[in-house]
Amino acid sequence: MMTTLELFTVGGYRLAAGRSYDEATHLWVETVAEGAARCGFDPLGSETSGDVVAVSFEPVGTSVERGQAFGSLEAAKFVGPLIAPISGTIRAHNGEVVARPGLVNQDPMAHWLIEVQPSRPDEELALLLRDPDRVRAWFAAEVEKFERQGAITQ
Amino acid sequence: MTPLVQIDDQLEVSSQTSPDWVRISYASALALRFKSGRFQRPFDFGGINLLLTYDQGCRSDCGYCGLARSRQGAYEDKSFIRVEWPLVGTDELVDRMAEHEEKLTRLCISMVTHGYAYRDTLEITRRIRSRLATPLSILVAPPTLNEERLRALKDAGTDMIGIGLDAVTEELFRQIRSDVPRGGLKWDNYWNIVHQARDLYGPWKVNCHTLVGLGETDHDLIGIFDDLLERQIFSYLFCFNPEPDSRMAEHPKTPVRRWRRVQLAKFLLEECGLEPGAFDYDDEGTLARIHAPAELVERAVRDGHAFMTNGCPSAGGEPGCTRPMGSWRPTEAPRDYPWQPTDADRAAVLEQLHLDEILRPGPGPGPSRPPERWAPPAAGRPAV
């Protein structure tokens, strides 16, 4: 199914409208068919990791809790866990990203990582940012923070 | 004038080659914010590594190297030490280094074997020196140099010279770097440059890179450490890490236990006064026993500097060139620590060493090398 992304720009980064953003993990969540949800990196999440060279995920069928690792990411000089923004059962991995991890850097909003069947969607989606004005304010502050830390290009 | 080694060159120049363009290490690109990203563990990093770049690439063909001439693929796509080296304009790089100079600790230009390498290294050295005071090393390509050229690089503001010997015996050097498909190097030429650089730059201003895991024995390694120590030349230790698609891509990485024991033996030899006779080997040249007081060895392990990156120091004697993840992937435990090892790091090292297997019980003979024949303290380590 092809979907058209409605994008808006904050601090030079393109974000997709209609998605929920997790402040702690820099992952987005998009509700898709049958109540399932897809998760992927927002542009700061991927960029501040560096050039991504590998991603791996827990097997399909695994139950993950919000705040727990559902996989791991390896970049040129960094490796770290991928932390679930919502709880649920993993329904699918994005094989395209596993095969070509650099897609996460090239266009993070267009490349989801995993699809889950949420176990507590009403409760947990409310913890994420969705209102465009709040997303803009949060993301602009994050850009400034990462610039101060020297984690993004000059 | 000392004759130069003939380099097989068909020189062409395009718009993005040295001296106007260079490659920089990925870590350098992060530090100077040419790239976004972060290190696995936050730490101060200021050792900027530059690499000359040419359309034809390096004219050498070393079996383990990512830049080897016969390694498949376009030169600009080749990895070096297993990661991308971003291409940047030299003047923009110098501007950026000047802007961030307060956090820079050491600069290093890595030459490649190419007919223009000396000319361009001298030019880049001058551009750097016109704007920055941060100490500058050059990792030289011996076939491109002679005594006069080494002197010119010194006059231009280089304070340390590195020679990438890598293979520590003549036979191994011949197998991996001389008798190769295209563009072989000469052991004697490398040593001539070592000696000339030592004469010109002085004690503890020259270093030889030695690579653990190419097929040498521990006996070979400790022998060359001692030889260089007597000449007041630093040995810098590197851990072989197979470069994909190189001729040695399938050669196994050095086991961590061996690597740790070599790091420890080198430190005991260079900075704790042990003589080569304090080390025993089995029939295959593998380190089998260290004759030393257990307390001395355990103190060296606790100190932690034995397991830090060997590299040129900053102006203040702190670790200058620390090459984070040069010998290990971020998914692996560090082989050489770019930071002072933490308690957890040292506990891991101790476990990896299995000291009980190599440390002869009892007090041991102790240090017998007089302090004036020790190496200066490792960067960042206060003199005892």
Coordinates of C-alpha atoms in Angstrom, one line a residue:
Chain A
M1 CA 0.0 0.0 0.0
M2 CA 1.5 3.3 -1.0
T3 CA 0.9 6.2 1.4
T4 CA 1.7 9.8 0.7
L5 CA 3.7 11.5 3.4
E6 CA 2.6 14.9 4.5
L7 CA 5.8 16.5 5.7
F8 CA 6.7 19.6 7.6
T9 CA 10.1 21.1 8.4
V10 CA 11.7 21.9 11.8
G11 CA 15.2 23.2 12.0
G12 CA 16.0 21.9 8.6
Y13 CA 14.6 18.4 9.3
R14 CA 11.5 16.9 7.7
L15 CA 9.0 15.3 10.0
A16 CA 5.8 13.5 8.9
A17 CA 2.4 14.8 10.0
G18 CA 0.0 12.3 11.5
R19 CA 2.6 10.4 13.5
S20 CA 3.4 10.2 17.2
Y21 CA 6.9 11.0 18.4
D22 CA 8.6 9.6 21.4
E23 CA 10.7 12.2 23.2
A24 CA 12.9 9.7 24.9
T25 CA 13.9 7.5 22.0
H26 CA 13.5 9.7 19.0
L27 CA 11.3 7.1 17.4
W28 CA 8.0 7.7 15.6
V29 CA 4.9 5.6 15.8
E30 CA 2.4 5.4 13.0
T31 CA -0.9 3.5 13.3
V32 CA -1.6 1.4 10.2
A33 CA -4.2 -1.2 9.2
E34 CA -5.9 -3.5 11.8
G35 CA -4.7 -1.4 14.7
A36 CA -1.1 -2.3 14.1
A37 CA 1.6 0.3 14.5
R38 CA 4.9 0.9 12.8
C39 CA 8.0 2.4 14.5
G40 CA 10.9 4.2 12.9
F41 CA 13.6 6.7 13.7
D42 CA 12.9 10.4 13.5
P43 CA 15.7 12.4 11.6
L44 CA 17.6 13.3 14.8
G45 CA 17.5 9.8 16.1
S46 CA 19.2 8.4 13.0
E47 CA 21.5 11.3 12.4
T48 CA 22.9 11.5 15.9
S49 CA 23.7 7.8 15.8
G50 CA 26.1 8.3 12.9
D51 CA 26.2 6.2 9.7
V52 CA 24.1 3.1 10.5
V53 CA 25.8 -0.1 9.4
A54 CA 23.6 -2.7 10.9
V55 CA 20.2 -3.1 12.6
S56 CA 18.8 -6.3 14.2
F57 CA 15.5 -7.0 15.8
E58 CA 13.9 -9.4 18.3
P59 CA 12.1 -12.2 16.4
V60 CA 8.6 -11.8 15.1
G61 CA 6.1 -12.9 17.8
T62 CA 8.2 -11.4 20.6
S63 CA 6.4 -9.3 23.2
V64 CA 8.1 -6.1 24.1
E65 CA 7.3 -3.5 26.7
R66 CA 7.6 0.2 26.3
G67 CA 11.1 1.2 27.4
Q68 CA 12.6 -2.2 26.7
A69 CA 14.9 -3.1 23.8
F70 CA 13.3 -4.6 20.6
G71 CA 16.6 -4.7 18.8
S72 CA 19.9 -3.0 18.4
L73 CA 21.6 -0.6 16.1
E74 CA 25.3 -0.4 15.1
A75 CA 26.7 2.7 13.6
A76 CA 30.3 3.6 12.6
K77 CA 31.4 4.5 16.2
F78 CA 28.3 3.7 18.2
V79 CA 26.2 0.7 19.1
G80 CA 23.0 0.8 21.2
P81 CA 19.7 -0.8 21.9
L82 CA 16.5 0.2 20.0
I83 CA 14.0 1.0 22.8
A84 CA 10.3 0.4 22.2
P85 CA 8.2 3.5 22.3
I86 CA 5.0 1.4 22.9
S87 CA 4.3 -2.1 24.2
G88 CA 3.1 -4.9 21.9
T89 CA 3.9 -8.0 19.9
I90 CA 6.3 -7.7 17.0
R91 CA 4.4 -8.6 13.8
A92 CA 7.0 -7.8 11.2
H93 CA 10.5 -6.4 10.5
N94 CA 11.4 -4.2 7.6
G95 CA 13.6 -6.4 5.6
E96 CA 14.6 -3.6 3.3
V97 CA 16.2 -1.8 6.2
V98 CA 17.9 -4.9 7.5
A99 CA 19.5 -5.4 4.1
R100 CA 20.3 -1.7 3.6
P101 CA 20.7 -0.1 7.0
G102 CA 21.9 3.2 5.4
L103 CA 18.2 3.8 4.4
V104 CA 17.7 4.8 8.1
N105 CA 20.1 7.7 7.5
Q106 CA 18.9 8.6 4.0
D107 CA 15.2 8.9 4.7
P108 CA 14.2 7.9 8.2
M109 CA 10.6 9.0 7.9
A110 CA 10.0 6.7 4.9
H111 CA 11.6 3.6 6.4
W112 CA 10.0 1.9 9.4
L113 CA 11.9 -0.6 11.5
I114 CA 9.3 -2.9 13.0
E115 CA 5.5 -3.3 13.0
V116 CA 3.8 -4.2 16.3
Q117 CA 0.4 -5.1 17.5
P118 CA 0.1 -2.7 20.4
S119 CA -1.0 -4.1 23.7
R120 CA -2.0 -0.8 25.4
P121 CA -2.5 1.6 22.5
D122 CA -4.8 4.1 24.2
E123 CA -2.7 4.4 27.3
E124 CA 0.7 4.6 25.6
L125 CA 0.0 6.5 22.5
A126 CA -1.2 9.3 24.8
L127 CA 2.3 9.5 26.2
L128 CA 3.8 10.4 22.8
L129 CA 3.7 13.8 21.1
R130 CA 1.3 14.1 18.2
D131 CA 0.0 17.7 18.3
P132 CA 1.9 19.5 15.5
D133 CA 2.7 22.6 17.6
R134 CA 4.0 20.5 20.5
V135 CA 6.1 18.4 18.1
R136 CA 7.6 21.5 16.5
A137 CA 8.5 23.0 19.8
W138 CA 10.0 19.8 21.2
F139 CA 12.0 19.0 18.0
A140 CA 13.4 22.6 17.6
A141 CA 14.7 22.4 21.2
E142 CA 16.2 19.0 20.5
V143 CA 18.0 20.3 17.4
E144 CA 19.5 23.1 19.5
K145 CA 20.5 20.6 22.2
F146 CA 22.3 18.3 19.8
E147 CA 24.0 21.3 18.1
R148 CA 25.3 22.3 21.5
Q149 CA 26.6 18.8 22.1
G150 CA 28.3 18.8 18.8
A151 CA 26.5 15.6 17.7
I152 CA 25.3 17.1 14.4
T153 CA 27.2 18.6 11.5
Q154 CA 28.1 22.3 11.6
Chain B
M1 CA 70.9 13.8 -2.3
T2 CA 69.8 10.3 -1.2
P3 CA 68.2 8.5 -4.2
L4 CA 64.5 7.8 -3.9
V5 CA 62.8 4.4 -4.4
Q6 CA 61.2 4.2 -7.8
I7 CA 57.4 4.3 -7.6
D8 CA 55.3 2.7 -10.3
D9 CA 53.2 5.7 -11.2
Q10 CA 51.2 7.0 -14.1
L11 CA 50.3 10.3 -12.4
E12 CA 47.1 12.0 -13.2
V13 CA 45.5 14.8 -11.3
S14 CA 41.8 15.4 -11.0
S15 CA 39.9 18.1 -9.1
Q16 CA 39.6 16.3 -5.7
T17 CA 43.1 15.1 -4.9
S18 CA 45.7 16.2 -2.5
P19 CA 47.0 18.7 -1.7
D20 CA 43.7 20.5 -2.0
W21 CA 41.7 17.6 -0.8
V22 CA 42.3 15.0 2.0
R23 CA 40.5 12.2 3.7
I24 CA 39.9 12.4 7.4
S25 CA 39.2 9.6 9.8
Y26 CA 35.5 9.0 10.7
A27 CA 36.4 10.0 14.4
S28 CA 38.0 13.2 13.2
A29 CA 35.0 14.0 11.1
L30 CA 32.8 13.6 14.2
A31 CA 35.1 15.7 16.3
L32 CA 35.2 18.5 13.7
R33 CA 31.5 18.1 12.9
F34 CA 31.9 17.2 9.3
K35 CA 29.8 14.2 10.2
S36 CA 26.9 13.8 12.6
G37 CA 27.1 11.0 15.2
R38 CA 28.6 10.0 18.5
F39 CA 31.0 7.7 20.1
Q40 CA 30.0 4.6 22.0
R41 CA 31.2 6.2 25.2
P42 CA 31.5 10.0 25.5
F43 CA 35.1 11.1 25.9
D44 CA 37.3 14.0 24.9
F45 CA 38.7 13.3 21.4
G46 CA 41.1 15.6 19.7
G47 CA 43.5 13.5 17.6
I48 CA 42.8 14.4 14.0
N49 CA 44.0 12.0 11.3
L50 CA 44.4 13.1 7.7
L51 CA 45.1 10.8 4.7
L52 CA 46.4 11.9 1.3
T53 CA 44.0 11.0 -1.5
Y54 CA 44.7 10.4 -5.2
D55 CA 42.6 9.0 -8.1
Q56 CA 45.0 6.1 -8.5
G57 CA 45.2 5.6 -4.7
C58 CA 48.1 4.0 -2.9
R59 CA 50.7 2.4 -5.2
S60 CA 51.5 -0.2 -2.6
D61 CA 49.7 -3.5 -2.3
C62 CA 49.9 -4.8 1.2
G63 CA 48.0 -7.9 2.0
Y64 CA 46.1 -6.6 5.0
C65 CA 45.4 -3.0 3.9
G66 CA 42.1 -1.6 2.8
L67 CA 43.9 0.8 0.4
A68 CA 45.9 -2.0 -1.3
R69 CA 46.2 -1.4 -5.0
S70 CA 44.9 -4.8 -6.1
R71 CA 41.9 -4.8 -3.7
Q72 CA 38.8 -4.7 -5.8
G73 CA 36.7 -1.6 -6.1
A74 CA 37.2 2.1 -6.9
Y75 CA 39.7 3.8 -4.7
E76 CA 37.2 6.4 -3.4
D77 CA 34.9 3.6 -2.2
K78 CA 37.6 1.7 -0.3
S79 CA 37.5 1.6 3.4
F80 CA 40.7 2.1 5.5
I81 CA 40.9 0.4 8.9
R82 CA 37.4 -0.8 8.0
V83 CA 35.5 2.5 8.0
E84 CA 34.8 5.3 5.6
W85 CA 37.3 8.2 5.5
P86 CA 35.2 11.3 4.4
L87 CA 36.7 13.5 1.7
V88 CA 37.1 17.2 2.7
G89 CA 38.7 20.3 1.2
T90 CA 42.1 20.9 2.8
D91 CA 41.5 24.6 3.3
E92 CA 38.0 24.0 4.8
L93 CA 39.6 21.4 7.1
V94 CA 42.3 23.8 8.2
D95 CA 39.6 26.5 8.9
R96 CA 37.6 23.9 10.9
M97 CA 40.6 22.7 12.9
A98 CA 41.5 26.3 13.7
E99 CA 38.0 26.9 14.9
H100 CA 38.1 23.9 17.2
E101 CA 41.8 24.1 18.1
E102 CA 41.1 24.3 21.8
K103 CA 40.0 20.7 21.9
L104 CA 42.6 19.3 19.4
T105 CA 45.5 17.3 20.9
R106 CA 47.5 16.0 18.0
L107 CA 47.3 16.1 14.2
C108 CA 48.7 13.5 11.9
I109 CA 49.1 13.3 8.1
S110 CA 49.2 9.8 6.8
M111 CA 51.0 9.6 3.5
V112 CA 50.3 6.9 0.9
T113 CA 52.8 5.5 -1.6
H114 CA 52.4 7.9 -4.5
G115 CA 54.7 10.0 -6.6
Y116 CA 53.2 13.3 -5.4
A117 CA 52.9 12.3 -1.7
Y118 CA 56.0 14.1 -0.5
R119 CA 55.2 17.3 -2.4
D120 CA 51.6 17.3 -1.1
T121 CA 52.5 16.4 2.5
L122 CA 54.9 19.3 2.6
E123 CA 52.2 21.7 1.2
I124 CA 49.6 20.5 3.6
T125 CA 52.0 20.7 6.5
R126 CA 52.7 24.4 5.6
R127 CA 49.0 25.1 5.3
I128 CA 48.4 23.6 8.8
R129 CA 51.3 25.3 10.4
S130 CA 50.2 28.7 9.0
R131 CA 47.1 28.5 11.2
L132 CA 47.5 26.0 14.0
A133 CA 50.0 25.3 16.8
T134 CA 48.7 21.8 17.7
P135 CA 51.6 19.3 17.4
L136 CA 51.8 17.5 14.0
S137 CA 53.0 14.0 13.2
I138 CA 53.5 12.4 9.8
L139 CA 53.0 8.7 9.2
V140 CA 55.3 8.5 6.3
A141 CA 55.5 6.4 3.1
P142 CA 59.2 5.5 3.1
P143 CA 59.5 5.0 -0.7
T144 CA 58.7 8.6 -1.2
L145 CA 61.3 10.0 1.2
N146 CA 64.9 10.5 1.8
E147 CA 66.9 12.4 4.4
E148 CA 66.5 15.8 2.7
R149 CA 62.8 15.4 2.5
L150 CA 62.5 14.3 6.2
R151 CA 64.5 17.4 7.1
A152 CA 62.2 19.6 5.0
L153 CA 59.1 18.2 6.7
K154 CA 60.8 18.9 10.1
D155 CA 61.6 22.4 9.1
A156 CA 58.0 22.9 8.0
G157 CA 56.8 22.1 11.5
T158 CA 56.5 18.4 11.9
D159 CA 57.6 17.2 15.4
M160 CA 57.2 13.4 15.2
I161 CA 57.6 10.8 12.4
G162 CA 55.8 7.5 12.3
I163 CA 56.8 4.5 10.1
G164 CA 54.2 1.9 9.5
L165 CA 56.4 -1.1 9.6
D166 CA 53.4 -3.3 10.6
A167 CA 55.1 -6.6 9.8
V168 CA 57.8 -7.1 12.4
T169 CA 60.1 -9.6 10.7
E170 CA 61.8 -9.3 7.4
E171 CA 60.3 -12.6 6.2
L172 CA 56.8 -11.5 7.1
F173 CA 57.3 -8.1 5.6
R174 CA 58.5 -9.8 2.3
Q175 CA 55.5 -12.1 2.2
I176 CA 52.8 -9.5 2.9
R177 CA 54.3 -6.2 1.6
S178 CA 57.1 -7.0 -0.9
D179 CA 56.2 -10.2 -2.8
V180 CA 52.7 -8.9 -3.7
P181 CA 50.7 -8.7 -7.0
R182 CA 51.6 -5.1 -7.6
G183 CA 53.9 -2.5 -6.1
G184 CA 56.0 -4.2 -3.5
L185 CA 57.8 -2.4 -0.6
K186 CA 61.3 -2.9 0.7
W187 CA 62.2 -3.8 4.3
D188 CA 65.6 -2.1 4.0
N189 CA 64.0 1.1 2.7
Y190 CA 61.7 1.2 5.7
W191 CA 64.6 0.8 8.1
N192 CA 66.7 3.3 6.4
I193 CA 63.9 5.9 6.9
V194 CA 63.6 4.8 10.6
H195 CA 67.2 5.4 11.2
Q196 CA 67.3 8.7 9.2
A197 CA 64.2 10.0 11.0
R198 CA 65.7 9.0 14.4
D199 CA 68.9 10.9 13.6
L200 CA 67.0 14.0 12.4
Y201 CA 64.1 14.2 14.9
G202 CA 65.9 12.9 18.0
P203 CA 65.0 10.5 20.8
W204 CA 61.4 9.6 21.4
K205 CA 60.3 11.6 18.3
V206 CA 60.0 8.6 16.0
N207 CA 57.7 5.7 16.2
C208 CA 57.2 2.4 14.4
H209 CA 53.8 0.8 14.0
T210 CA 53.8 -2.9 14.9
L211 CA 50.8 -5.0 14.1
V212 CA 49.9 -8.0 16.2
G213 CA 48.4 -10.9 14.3
L214 CA 50.0 -11.0 10.9
G215 CA 51.8 -14.3 11.6
E216 CA 54.6 -13.2 13.8
T217 CA 55.4 -14.7 17.2
D218 CA 55.4 -13.1 20.6
H219 CA 59.1 -13.5 20.6
D220 CA 59.4 -11.6 17.4
L221 CA 57.3 -8.7 18.8
I222 CA 59.1 -8.4 22.1
G223 CA 62.4 -8.6 20.2
I224 CA 61.5 -5.6 18.1
F225 CA 60.1 -3.7 21.1
D226 CA 63.4 -4.1 22.8
D227 CA 65.4 -3.2 19.6
L228 CA 63.4 0.0 19.2
L229 CA 63.5 0.8 22.9
E230 CA 67.3 0.7 22.8
R231 CA 67.3 3.2 19.9
Q232 CA 64.9 5.5 21.8
I233 CA 62.2 4.9 19.2
F234 CA 58.6 4.3 20.3
S235 CA 56.8 1.1 19.3
Y236 CA 53.1 1.7 18.7
L237 CA 51.0 -1.4 19.0
F238 CA 48.1 -2.2 16.7
C239 CA 45.8 -5.2 16.6
F240 CA 45.2 -6.8 13.3
N241 CA 41.5 -6.5 12.3
P242 CA 40.7 -8.2 9.0
E243 CA 39.7 -5.7 6.3
P244 CA 36.9 -7.0 4.2
D245 CA 37.9 -7.9 0.6
S246 CA 41.6 -7.5 1.4
R247 CA 43.9 -10.5 0.6
M248 CA 44.0 -11.2 4.4
A249 CA 40.2 -10.8 4.9
E250 CA 39.9 -14.4 6.1
H251 CA 42.9 -14.3 8.3
P252 CA 41.7 -14.6 11.9
K253 CA 41.7 -11.6 14.3
T254 CA 44.3 -11.9 17.1
P255 CA 42.7 -13.7 20.1
V256 CA 42.2 -11.2 22.9
R257 CA 44.2 -13.2 25.4
R258 CA 47.3 -13.0 23.2
W259 CA 46.7 -9.3 22.5
R260 CA 46.4 -8.4 26.2
R261 CA 49.6 -10.4 27.1
V262 CA 51.5 -8.6 24.3
Q263 CA 50.3 -5.2 25.6
L264 CA 51.3 -6.1 29.1
A265 CA 54.8 -7.5 28.1
K266 CA 55.5 -4.4 26.1
F267 CA 54.6 -2.1 29.0
L268 CA 56.7 -4.2 31.4
L269 CA 59.6 -4.0 29.0
E270 CA 59.4 -0.3 28.2
E271 CA 58.2 1.3 31.4
C272 CA 58.8 -1.2 34.3
G273 CA 62.5 -2.0 33.7
L274 CA 62.2 -5.7 32.7
E275 CA 64.8 -7.0 30.2
P276 CA 64.0 -9.4 27.4
G277 CA 65.4 -12.2 29.5
A278 CA 62.4 -11.8 31.8
F279 CA 60.2 -13.4 29.2
D280 CA 60.1 -17.1 28.4
Y281 CA 58.5 -18.6 25.2
D282 CA 57.3 -22.0 24.2
D283 CA 58.7 -23.8 21.1
E284 CA 56.4 -21.8 18.9
G285 CA 57.6 -18.4 20.2
T286 CA 54.5 -17.8 22.3
L287 CA 54.9 -16.0 25.6
A288 CA 54.8 -18.7 28.3
R289 CA 56.2 -17.0 31.4
I290 CA 57.0 -13.6 32.8
H291 CA 59.7 -13.6 35.5
A292 CA 58.8 -10.7 37.6
P293 CA 57.5 -9.9 41.1
A294 CA 53.8 -10.6 41.0
E295 CA 53.2 -7.2 42.7
L296 CA 54.9 -5.4 39.9
V297 CA 52.9 -7.1 37.2
E298 CA 49.6 -6.7 39.1
R299 CA 50.4 -3.0 39.6
A300 CA 51.0 -2.6 35.9
V301 CA 47.6 -4.1 35.2
R302 CA 45.9 -1.9 37.8
D303 CA 47.6 1.2 36.4
G304 CA 45.8 0.5 33.0
H305 CA 48.1 2.5 30.7
A306 CA 49.5 -0.7 29.2
F307 CA 46.1 -1.2 27.6
M308 CA 45.5 2.3 26.2
T309 CA 46.1 3.3 22.6
N310 CA 49.7 3.9 21.7
G311 CA 49.9 7.2 20.0
C312 CA 51.7 10.5 19.7
P313 CA 51.1 12.8 22.7
S314 CA 49.6 16.2 23.0
A315 CA 51.7 19.3 23.6
G316 CA 51.1 18.7 27.3
G317 CA 52.0 15.0 27.3
E318 CA 48.5 13.8 27.5
P319 CA 47.2 11.1 25.1
G320 CA 47.1 12.9 21.7
C321 CA 46.3 10.4 19.0
T322 CA 43.8 7.9 20.4
R323 CA 42.2 6.3 17.3
P324 CA 38.9 5.2 18.9
M325 CA 37.7 1.9 17.5
G326 CA 40.7 1.6 15.2
S327 CA 41.1 -2.0 16.2
W328 CA 37.6 -3.0 17.2
R329 CA 34.0 -2.5 16.3
P330 CA 31.6 -0.7 18.6
T331 CA 29.9 -4.0 19.2
E332 CA 33.1 -5.4 20.6
A333 CA 35.1 -4.7 23.8
P334 CA 37.9 -2.2 23.2
R335 CA 41.2 -3.7 22.3
D336 CA 43.1 -0.5 23.1
Y337 CA 41.4 2.1 25.2
P338 CA 41.3 5.7 24.0
W339 CA 40.5 6.7 27.6
Q340 CA 42.0 5.8 31.0
P341 CA 40.5 2.3 31.6
T342 CA 37.8 2.3 34.2
D343 CA 37.5 -0.2 37.1
A344 CA 35.2 -2.3 34.9
D345 CA 37.6 -2.1 32.0
R346 CA 40.6 -3.2 34.2
A347 CA 38.6 -6.0 35.6
A348 CA 37.8 -7.2 32.1
V349 CA 41.4 -7.0 31.1
L350 CA 42.5 -9.0 34.2
E351 CA 40.1 -11.7 33.3
Q352 CA 41.3 -11.8 29.7
L353 CA 45.0 -12.0 30.7
H354 CA 44.7 -15.2 32.7
L355 CA 47.8 -14.0 34.6
D356 CA 48.1 -17.2 36.6
E357 CA 49.1 -19.0 33.5
I358 CA 52.1 -16.8 32.7
L359 CA 53.3 -15.3 35.9
R360 CA 56.0 -17.4 37.6
P361 CA 55.1 -17.8 41.2
G362 CA 57.4 -16.1 43.7
P363 CA 59.1 -12.8 44.0
G364 CA 60.9 -12.9 40.6
P365 CA 64.1 -11.1 39.7
G366 CA 62.5 -7.7 39.3
P367 CA 63.5 -4.8 37.1
S368 CA 67.1 -4.9 35.9
R369 CA 67.1 -2.3 33.1
P370 CA 68.4 1.0 34.4
P371 CA 65.8 3.8 34.3
E372 CA 67.8 5.8 31.8
R373 CA 67.1 3.0 29.3
W374 CA 63.3 3.0 29.9
A375 CA 60.8 4.6 27.6
P376 CA 59.3 7.9 28.7
P377 CA 55.9 7.3 30.5
A378 CA 53.0 6.6 28.3
A379 CA 51.0 9.7 27.3
G380 CA 49.0 10.9 30.3
R381 CA 50.8 8.7 32.8
P382 CA 52.8 10.6 35.4
A383 CA 56.5 9.7 35.7
V384 CA 57.2 7.5 38.7

